[in-house]
XYZ file of C-alpha atoms in Angstrom:
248
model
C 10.898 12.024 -56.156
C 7.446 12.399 -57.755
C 4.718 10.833 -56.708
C 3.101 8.200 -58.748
C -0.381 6.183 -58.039
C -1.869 3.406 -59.412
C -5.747 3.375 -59.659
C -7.543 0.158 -60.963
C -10.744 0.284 -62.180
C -11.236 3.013 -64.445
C -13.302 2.781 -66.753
C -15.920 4.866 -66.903
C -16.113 8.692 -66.454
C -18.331 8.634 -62.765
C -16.457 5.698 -61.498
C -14.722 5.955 -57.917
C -11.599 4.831 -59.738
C -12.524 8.169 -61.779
C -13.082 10.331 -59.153
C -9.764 9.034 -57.533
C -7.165 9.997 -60.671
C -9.286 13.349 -60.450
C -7.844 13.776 -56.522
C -5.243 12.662 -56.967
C -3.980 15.273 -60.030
C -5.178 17.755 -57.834
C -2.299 16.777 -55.021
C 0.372 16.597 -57.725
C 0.425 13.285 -58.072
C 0.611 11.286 -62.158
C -1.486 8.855 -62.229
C -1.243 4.830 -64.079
C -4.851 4.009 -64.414
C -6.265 0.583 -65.509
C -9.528 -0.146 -67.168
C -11.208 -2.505 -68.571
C -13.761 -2.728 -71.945
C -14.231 1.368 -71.826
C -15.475 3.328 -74.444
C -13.302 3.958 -77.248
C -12.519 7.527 -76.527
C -12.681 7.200 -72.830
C -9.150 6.845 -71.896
C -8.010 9.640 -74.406
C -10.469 11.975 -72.563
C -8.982 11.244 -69.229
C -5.384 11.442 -70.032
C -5.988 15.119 -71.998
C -8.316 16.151 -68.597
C -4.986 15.098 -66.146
C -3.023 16.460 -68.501
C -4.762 19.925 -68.097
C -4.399 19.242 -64.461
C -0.458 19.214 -64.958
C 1.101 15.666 -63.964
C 1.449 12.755 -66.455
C -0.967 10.269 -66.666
C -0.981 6.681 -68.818
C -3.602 4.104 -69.123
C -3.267 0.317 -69.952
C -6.481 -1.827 -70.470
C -5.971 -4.613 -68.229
C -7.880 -8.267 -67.426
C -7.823 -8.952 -64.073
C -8.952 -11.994 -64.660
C -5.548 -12.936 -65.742
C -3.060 -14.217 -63.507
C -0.625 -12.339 -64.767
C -1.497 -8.828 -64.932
C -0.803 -7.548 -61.628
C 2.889 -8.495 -62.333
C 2.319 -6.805 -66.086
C 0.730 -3.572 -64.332
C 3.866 -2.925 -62.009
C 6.341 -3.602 -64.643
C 4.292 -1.118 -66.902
C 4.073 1.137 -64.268
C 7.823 1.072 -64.012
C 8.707 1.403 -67.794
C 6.342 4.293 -68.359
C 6.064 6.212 -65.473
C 8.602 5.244 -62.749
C 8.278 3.493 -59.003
C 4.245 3.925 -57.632
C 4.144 5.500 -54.332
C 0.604 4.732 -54.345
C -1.568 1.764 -54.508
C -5.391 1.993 -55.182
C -7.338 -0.963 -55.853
C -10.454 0.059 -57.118
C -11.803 -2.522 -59.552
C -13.859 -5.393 -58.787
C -16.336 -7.936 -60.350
C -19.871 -8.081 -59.062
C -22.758 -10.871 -60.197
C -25.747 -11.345 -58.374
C -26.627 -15.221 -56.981
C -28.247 -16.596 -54.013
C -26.715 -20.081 -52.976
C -28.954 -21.461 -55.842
C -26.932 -19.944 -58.022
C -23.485 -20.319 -56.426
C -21.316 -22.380 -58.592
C -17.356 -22.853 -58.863
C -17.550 -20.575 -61.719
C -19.097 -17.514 -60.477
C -16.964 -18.028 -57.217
C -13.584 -18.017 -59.297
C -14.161 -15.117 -61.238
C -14.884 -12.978 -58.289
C -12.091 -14.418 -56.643
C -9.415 -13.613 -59.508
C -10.850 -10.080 -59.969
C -11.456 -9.239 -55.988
C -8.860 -11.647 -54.235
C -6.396 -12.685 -56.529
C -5.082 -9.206 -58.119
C -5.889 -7.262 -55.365
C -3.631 -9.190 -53.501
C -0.824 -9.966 -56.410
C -1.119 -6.234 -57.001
C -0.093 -5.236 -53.004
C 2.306 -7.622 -52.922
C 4.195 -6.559 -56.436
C 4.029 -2.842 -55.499
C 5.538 -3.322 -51.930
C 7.911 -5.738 -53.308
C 9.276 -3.037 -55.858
C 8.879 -0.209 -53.722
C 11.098 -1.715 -50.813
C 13.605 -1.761 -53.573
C 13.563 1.370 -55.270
C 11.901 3.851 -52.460
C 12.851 2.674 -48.630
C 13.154 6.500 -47.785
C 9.764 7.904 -48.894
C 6.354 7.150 -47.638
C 3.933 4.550 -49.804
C -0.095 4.104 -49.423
C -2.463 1.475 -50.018
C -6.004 1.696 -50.432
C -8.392 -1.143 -51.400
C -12.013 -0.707 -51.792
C -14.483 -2.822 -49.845
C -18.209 -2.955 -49.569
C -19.524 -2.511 -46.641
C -19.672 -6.329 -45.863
C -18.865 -6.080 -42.472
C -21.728 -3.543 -41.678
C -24.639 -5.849 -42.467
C -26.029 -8.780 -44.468
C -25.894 -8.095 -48.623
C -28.150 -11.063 -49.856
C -27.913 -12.869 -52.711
C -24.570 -11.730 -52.999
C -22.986 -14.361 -51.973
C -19.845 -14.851 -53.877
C -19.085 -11.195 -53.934
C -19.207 -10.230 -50.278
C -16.821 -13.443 -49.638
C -14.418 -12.011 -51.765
C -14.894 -8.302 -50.670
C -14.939 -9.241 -46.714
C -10.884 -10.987 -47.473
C -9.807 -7.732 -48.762
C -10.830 -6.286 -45.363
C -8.560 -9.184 -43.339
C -5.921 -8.991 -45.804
C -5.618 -5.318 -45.660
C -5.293 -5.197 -41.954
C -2.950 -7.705 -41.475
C -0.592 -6.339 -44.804
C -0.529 -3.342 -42.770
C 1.551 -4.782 -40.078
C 3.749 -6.494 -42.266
C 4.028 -3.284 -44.234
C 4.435 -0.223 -41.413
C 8.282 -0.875 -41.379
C 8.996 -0.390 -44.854
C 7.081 3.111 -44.254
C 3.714 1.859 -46.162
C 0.061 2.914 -44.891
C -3.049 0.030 -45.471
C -6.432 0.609 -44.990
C -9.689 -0.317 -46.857
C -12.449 1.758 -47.618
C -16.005 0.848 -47.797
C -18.332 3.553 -50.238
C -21.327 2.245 -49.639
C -23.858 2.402 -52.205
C -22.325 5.237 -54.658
C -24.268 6.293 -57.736
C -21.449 5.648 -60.208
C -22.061 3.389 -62.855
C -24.648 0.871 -62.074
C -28.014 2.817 -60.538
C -31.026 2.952 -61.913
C -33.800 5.516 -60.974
C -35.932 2.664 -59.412
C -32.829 1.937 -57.238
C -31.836 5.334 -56.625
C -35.815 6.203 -55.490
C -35.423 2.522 -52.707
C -31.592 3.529 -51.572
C -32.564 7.284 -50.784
C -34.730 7.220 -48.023
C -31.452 5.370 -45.987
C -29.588 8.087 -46.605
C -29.929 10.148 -43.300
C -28.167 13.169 -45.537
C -30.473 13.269 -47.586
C -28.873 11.891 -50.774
C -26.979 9.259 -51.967
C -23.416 8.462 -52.494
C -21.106 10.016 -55.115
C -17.966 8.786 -56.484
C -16.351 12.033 -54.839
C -17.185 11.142 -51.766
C -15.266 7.941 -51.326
C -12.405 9.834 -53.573
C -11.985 12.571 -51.038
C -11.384 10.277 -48.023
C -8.993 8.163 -50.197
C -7.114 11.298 -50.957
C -7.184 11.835 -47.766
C -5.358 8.500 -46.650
C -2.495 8.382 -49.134
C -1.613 12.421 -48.229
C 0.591 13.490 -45.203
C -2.744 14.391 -43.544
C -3.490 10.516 -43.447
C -0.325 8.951 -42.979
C -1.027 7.992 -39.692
C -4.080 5.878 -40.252
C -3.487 2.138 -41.025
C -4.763 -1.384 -40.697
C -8.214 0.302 -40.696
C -11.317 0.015 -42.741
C -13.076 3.014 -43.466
C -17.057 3.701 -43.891
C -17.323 6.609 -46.020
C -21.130 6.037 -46.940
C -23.087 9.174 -45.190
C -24.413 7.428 -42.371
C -26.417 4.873 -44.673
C -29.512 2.888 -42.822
C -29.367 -0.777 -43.855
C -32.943 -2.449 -43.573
């Protein structure tokens, strides 16, 4: 049976999520790919590139805001595509605020974006792949942020959410290994994708022991990685794919 993945957060062209679909065509694998508020053209651009690449591809603009649109996503997924093998949850909501800031508002949205679907979205795609796939093998990879590694200030709501991906991910993978299912989380560290300046880019690169910083190919080749054969033995761990980066 083909492969199929499902890659959140897509939605611009030097995303990870981006970089991910990329890796994944390369392997053979079609892709379902979820963004949110891209360009106009953007999604065409990546379905002809995959396309070129030679597996199917589809993309569905998706709020994960919403409760419902993990469940919408899988049944999508289903309908257009087939039963996802593969599980990568790269989208999340980041806002800036000290504890000043820190209100009930800024704490649920990060929680629906980073928490909720995240979660909804493991649970739905083990749920439906115990059904329709109990002799194959199934991956999931959801994308942290380096949380554990060090202090992130005034980010307060964000690394919350970020660090219960990391507990959540290692104890799904237990509850997971007997239906044949890999979990881990990956942490990028700072990746020049969509939200560096040259001001940042000029503080961030003297921590960079390699001698530059991040790119969304970097995180995308250890991700490959984990959801191949190659990686299939690696679960309930959380990843640091960020070049050795110096946190001061």
């Amino acid at each position: 049976m083909t492969k199929i993945a499902i890659v959140t957060g897509v939605s611009y062209p030097r995303s990870i999520g981006t970089a991910v679909c990329r890796r994944l065509a390369e392997q053979g694998v079609d892709i379902f790919f979820t963004y949110w508020r891209a360009g106009e053209t953007w999604p065409d651009q990546l379905r002809s590139e995959l396309k070129e690449a030679g597996v199917k591809s589809i993309g569905m603009e998706a709020d994960l805001e919403q409760p419902e649109t993990a469940e919408t996503i899988l049944q999508e997924v289903q309908q257009q595509l087939g039963v996802p093998a593969i599980l990568i949850n790269c989208a999340a909501f980041s806002e800036n605020g000290s504890y000043e800031e820190l209100d009930r508002v800024q704490l649920d949205r990060h929680y629906a974006v980073n928490m909720r679907s995240v979660f909804l979205l493991c649970a739905e795609f083990a749920k439906l792949f115990k059904e329709h796939r109990p002799a194959d093998k199934g991956s999931i990879v959801n994308l942290t942020s380096g949380q554990s590694q060090g202090p992130m200030p005034d980010e307060l709501a964000y690394i919350a959410t970020k660090g219960a991906i990391t507990a959540f991910s290692q104890s799904l993978a237990a509850d997971l290994a007997a239906l044949g299912i890999n979990v881990n989380a990956v942490n990028p560290g700072p990746t020049d994708s969509t939200w560096m300046t040259d001001d940042i880019r000029q503080h961030l690169l003297p921590q960079f022991p390699m001698g530059r910083i991040g790119e969304p190919d970097d995180a995308a080749r250890l991700i490959s990685f984990l959801v191949g054969e190659d990686g299939y033995w690696v679960t309930g761990q959380e990843l640091h794919s960020e070049g050795g980066f110096l946190r001061r």
